Amino acid sequence: MYPVIMKFRLILALCFAGYFSVFAQSVKISGVVSDPTGLPIELATVQVKSSMNGAMTDEKGRYAFSVGKSDSLTVVFSCLGYSAMEVKITDLTEDRVLNVRMRARSYELETAVVTASRIQTNTMERINQGQGRLSVDATGGSIESFVMTAGTGVSSTNELSTQYSVRGGNYNENIVYVNGIEVYRPLLVRSGQQEGLSFINPDLTEAVHFSSGGFDARYGDKMSSVLDILYKKPDKLEGGFMGSMLGGSAYLGSASGKFTQITGIRYKRGTTLLNTLDTKGDYNPTAIDVQTYMTYAFTPKWNLNLLGNYSENSYDFNPGNRETSWGAGLGDRRKFKAYFDGMERDRFRTLFGAATLKHNLAENAEIALQVSGFQSQEEEAYDITGEYWLSNVAGEEEDVIGTGLFHRHARNRLYAKVLNASLVGTVGFNQHTVRGSFGVQQETIRDRIGEWELQDSVGYSLPYNEEALQMFSNLFTDNQLQSTRIFGYVQDTYKFRNDAGLFSLIAGIRGSYWNYNREFIFSPRASLGFVPSRNQHFTFRFATGLYYQPPFYKEFRIIESDENGNGKIVFNQDIRSQRSIHFVLGSDYQFKMMDGRPFKLTTELYYKKLDDLIPYTLDNVRVLYQGENISDGYAVGIDTKLFGEMVPGTDSWLGFSLMQAKQNIDGQSVPMPTDQRYNITFYFTDYMPGTDKRLQANLRMIWAQGLPFGIPNDSYIPVFRAPTYRRVDFGMSYHLWREADHYRRGSNFWNNIKNIWLGVDVFNLLDIKNVVSYSWFNDTKGHSNAVPDYLTGRQTNIKCIVEF
């Protein structure tokens, strides 16, 4: 027995000696792979030439693998959409860091050099906003407006708003992150005219990622979409400013040793655009926003990021008169006239601050502490009286069928504060990247509402009461809510290759608890991406998961009325989170046509099973919830989008979506308020010949089915649809100065200028009247009549953009 044990020990000792001998003779090659702009390239293959030894880059472009010591070897870097490159390493006797920048694979054409696009293995698509500042946009160049046409499955039928609907969801079902931190909107805004500026500053934005469903567990609890924004970290002095008839912006970025900062200021004034509405008067909407993003590296392993924002939006309006006509056929045309007195004065003031302290534990491991705070003070005040006439129109003759008076009054105040703290960690090993987070959030909301409306038709107040004057609507309340949420997630990304191709598997689970309704929710989510080896022009992906949306505030308010019609808001403590189960199947096909120019066809099929829904109605951009989980439904559809170089050296795309979104209310299957059976978007850019690519034109078109609407007192059951939303915007920009012009002039001043653009935009080129909502007025027979609230008409805008 003893000799056997001695032999076993000897063999074991020789194995360990051999292992440590090999280990001692190996070195590690690591680094970061990025594109020409410095952004990381994910899923690039890094391997030793004529060998299977190597690794793939993670989402931050990082890689690492071990090789034996040698006099020299060659490392090959390759990735779909980029030109392969080889780097020879000599005297490899110690660990080596090798950072490379890969060039996008290009195709030489007669008039331009165009580049291929990246592969997408999950539902998070990257949107190139490079031309966003030049695109024609009535919101003033917002990122959200660009996403409305470039994003898959996105719909918007209100050019005054940066809010959007995704695959049958409403505006509150979309979550927005900036540098990994959730940001919020004001809560009292009820129309696009009041909205002002969105949180995202395009001048500060470096990367835009968007998912219209089936997103990862690391993203929060919303049912429809994720917009993930990354702000710039400048490496040198940069800046610019933009001015137009809608407002202006300016930004400045710099880097000095361990410190970087980028700061931007925006101003918006949409008076000229609002003057094209049917309601005439004195519009005075102004919005100002200041943001800064700062970073400081204490050591190579410790760094601090700070994000701050102050925003103030005011909307002053003195209405004068309104004249609206609608109807198409003879005997079906109607006209509404009204004269107003009074004014509206709204204020929305928000503060936001966030800090992230990050520590790199190892090369592929980091941990971060994130804290953030959001505060909003909102005031809505109006006292407006009016007298109206409702008429049938036959030729030049008008037959008055209704007349009346109304008086609308409101003094609404809302204060909201959200404090958040979380611990986030990431670790990479082998071909895995594991993420996790745990956090707590405290919310404080105080809502004071005092609003009423008096309607008088043909001498009688509505609703009619012989004994006393009764208001048409009357709501007074003073509510306060303080609650705490606990949340966390864990997620693993596993990427591997075999003979079949490249696979990317992402699986995770998210959970949270809200102490107000004592509800625990758990959301498992997973996605699988596949790029076949034999034909890398195709990419396939499938994603599924459980997506809850816990109520924030507006979802669980219920209006209770007494016998005199006086209403008050109470909270529903039995409220539950709405739930959606996503199934998304998608593919990308990259090909060349039109003289070898690159194109990409994206297709996604989806089905969403919806449960515990809270019915709601849409009034302009305001979402009015019923306050109880009494509905269920589904959304099913297909989204296709063709991206490509329709003109050499430009970006264009054509999108087409089919969808059906329905819910069951009181035993009836009815369209959801955001149901649109079809939606077509088209964005086209072109260079005018003979201008050396200095004169550029862009066209933006949306053609979508109108939204469904219900009648008063039964508005959750739609009975008709608004007309088709059709809009065409056209813009032209002239590149007055570009960097290549430096060599033609010797002035030191001009050497500091990168680009100067002069542009002219024509909003609503065809001057089509689109409907955003309806106002209801009674005729002499007591019937309610829906008067369409039209959006803006044709308007010209002039702009100038300077970058240095």
PDB file of N, CA, C and O in Angstrom, residues 7 47 60 99 152 220 230 236 250 324 422 425 512 577 582 590 731:
ATOM      1  N   LYS A   7       3.945   6.426  -5.176  1.00  0.00           N
ATOM      2  CA  LYS A   7       3.855   6.656  -6.620  1.00  0.00           C
ATOM      3  C   LYS A   7       2.819   7.714  -6.953  1.00  0.00           C
ATOM      4  O   LYS A   7       3.019   8.565  -7.816  1.00  0.00           O
ATOM      5  N   GLN A  47      -7.010  36.992 -31.683  1.00  0.00           N
ATOM      6  CA  GLN A  47      -6.370  35.692 -31.536  1.00  0.00           C
ATOM      7  C   GLN A  47      -4.994  35.697 -32.184  1.00  0.00           C
ATOM      8  O   GLN A  47      -4.678  36.534 -33.035  1.00  0.00           O
ATOM      9  N   LYS A  60     -17.282  46.680 -23.425  1.00  0.00           N
ATOM     10  CA  LYS A  60     -16.397  47.829 -23.261  1.00  0.00           C
ATOM     11  C   LYS A  60     -15.154  47.704 -24.132  1.00  0.00           C
ATOM     12  O   LYS A  60     -14.207  48.473 -23.987  1.00  0.00           O
ATOM     13  N   ASN A  99      -3.636  48.114 -27.128  1.00  0.00           N
ATOM     14  CA  ASN A  99      -4.869  48.820 -27.475  1.00  0.00           C
ATOM     15  C   ASN A  99      -4.838  49.181 -28.956  1.00  0.00           C
ATOM     16  O   ASN A  99      -3.841  49.738 -29.436  1.00  0.00           O
ATOM     17  N   THR A 152     -36.707  51.372 -33.875  1.00  0.00           N
ATOM     18  CA  THR A 152     -37.626  50.341 -34.336  1.00  0.00           C
ATOM     19  C   THR A 152     -38.860  50.302 -33.447  1.00  0.00           C
ATOM     20  O   THR A 152     -38.748  50.238 -32.223  1.00  0.00           O
ATOM     21  N   GLY A 220     -34.495  49.085 -15.737  1.00  0.00           N
ATOM     22  CA  GLY A 220     -35.540  49.123 -14.729  1.00  0.00           C
ATOM     23  C   GLY A 220     -36.893  48.605 -15.147  1.00  0.00           C
ATOM     24  O   GLY A 220     -37.080  48.051 -16.218  1.00  0.00           O
ATOM     25  N   LEU A 230     -25.355  57.917 -23.245  1.00  0.00           N
ATOM     26  CA  LEU A 230     -24.027  58.084 -22.669  1.00  0.00           C
ATOM     27  C   LEU A 230     -23.508  59.465 -23.032  1.00  0.00           C
ATOM     28  O   LEU A 230     -23.452  59.824 -24.209  1.00  0.00           O
ATOM     29  N   LYS A 236     -10.036  66.771 -25.085  1.00  0.00           N
ATOM     30  CA  LYS A 236      -9.413  68.032 -25.457  1.00  0.00           C
ATOM     31  C   LYS A 236     -10.497  69.116 -25.453  1.00  0.00           C
ATOM     32  O   LYS A 236     -11.674  68.829 -25.226  1.00  0.00           O
ATOM     33  N   ALA A 250     -25.573  76.148 -26.408  1.00  0.00           N
ATOM     34  CA  ALA A 250     -24.125  76.293 -26.440  1.00  0.00           C
ATOM     35  C   ALA A 250     -23.534  75.277 -25.481  1.00  0.00           C
ATOM     36  O   ALA A 250     -24.160  74.919 -24.472  1.00  0.00           O
ATOM     37  N   THR A 324     -62.178  76.710 -35.871  1.00  0.00           N
ATOM     38  CA  THR A 324     -61.806  75.380 -36.327  1.00  0.00           C
ATOM     39  C   THR A 324     -62.892  74.825 -37.237  1.00  0.00           C
ATOM     40  O   THR A 324     -64.070  74.864 -36.897  1.00  0.00           O
ATOM     41  N   SER A 422     -27.515  53.249  -4.929  1.00  0.00           N
ATOM     42  CA  SER A 422     -27.358  51.859  -5.344  1.00  0.00           C
ATOM     43  C   SER A 422     -25.883  51.509  -5.457  1.00  0.00           C
ATOM     44  O   SER A 422     -25.027  52.373  -5.685  1.00  0.00           O
ATOM     45  N   GLY A 425     -21.993  46.466  -9.548  1.00  0.00           N
ATOM     46  CA  GLY A 425     -20.736  45.755  -9.746  1.00  0.00           C
ATOM     47  C   GLY A 425     -20.713  45.003 -11.058  1.00  0.00           C
ATOM     48  O   GLY A 425     -21.753  44.564 -11.566  1.00  0.00           O
ATOM     49  N   SER A 512     -37.914  43.700  -7.061  1.00  0.00           N
ATOM     50  CA  SER A 512     -38.115  44.943  -6.306  1.00  0.00           C
ATOM     51  C   SER A 512     -39.257  44.765  -5.308  1.00  0.00           C
ATOM     52  O   SER A 512     -40.089  43.854  -5.429  1.00  0.00           O
ATOM     53  N   SER A 577     -48.736  46.117  -9.648  1.00  0.00           N
ATOM     54  CA  SER A 577     -47.923  46.454 -10.811  1.00  0.00           C
ATOM     55  C   SER A 577     -48.559  45.874 -12.063  1.00  0.00           C
ATOM     56  O   SER A 577     -49.042  44.739 -12.069  1.00  0.00           O
ATOM     57  N   HIS A 582     -42.893  39.607 -22.775  1.00  0.00           N
ATOM     58  CA  HIS A 582     -42.402  39.930 -24.110  1.00  0.00           C
ATOM     59  C   HIS A 582     -41.872  38.680 -24.813  1.00  0.00           C
ATOM     60  O   HIS A 582     -41.177  37.855 -24.209  1.00  0.00           O
ATOM     61  N   GLN A 590     -27.418  42.301 -43.751  1.00  0.00           N
ATOM     62  CA  GLN A 590     -26.568  43.339 -44.331  1.00  0.00           C
ATOM     63  C   GLN A 590     -26.182  42.916 -45.749  1.00  0.00           C
ATOM     64  O   GLN A 590     -25.722  41.785 -45.966  1.00  0.00           O
ATOM     65  N   GLY A 731     -35.759  70.124 -44.828  1.00  0.00           N
ATOM     66  CA  GLY A 731     -34.717  71.056 -44.417  1.00  0.00           C
ATOM     67  C   GLY A 731     -33.535  71.047 -45.364  1.00  0.00           C
ATOM     68  O   GLY A 731     -33.242  70.034 -46.015  1.00  0.00           O
TER      69      GLY A 731
END
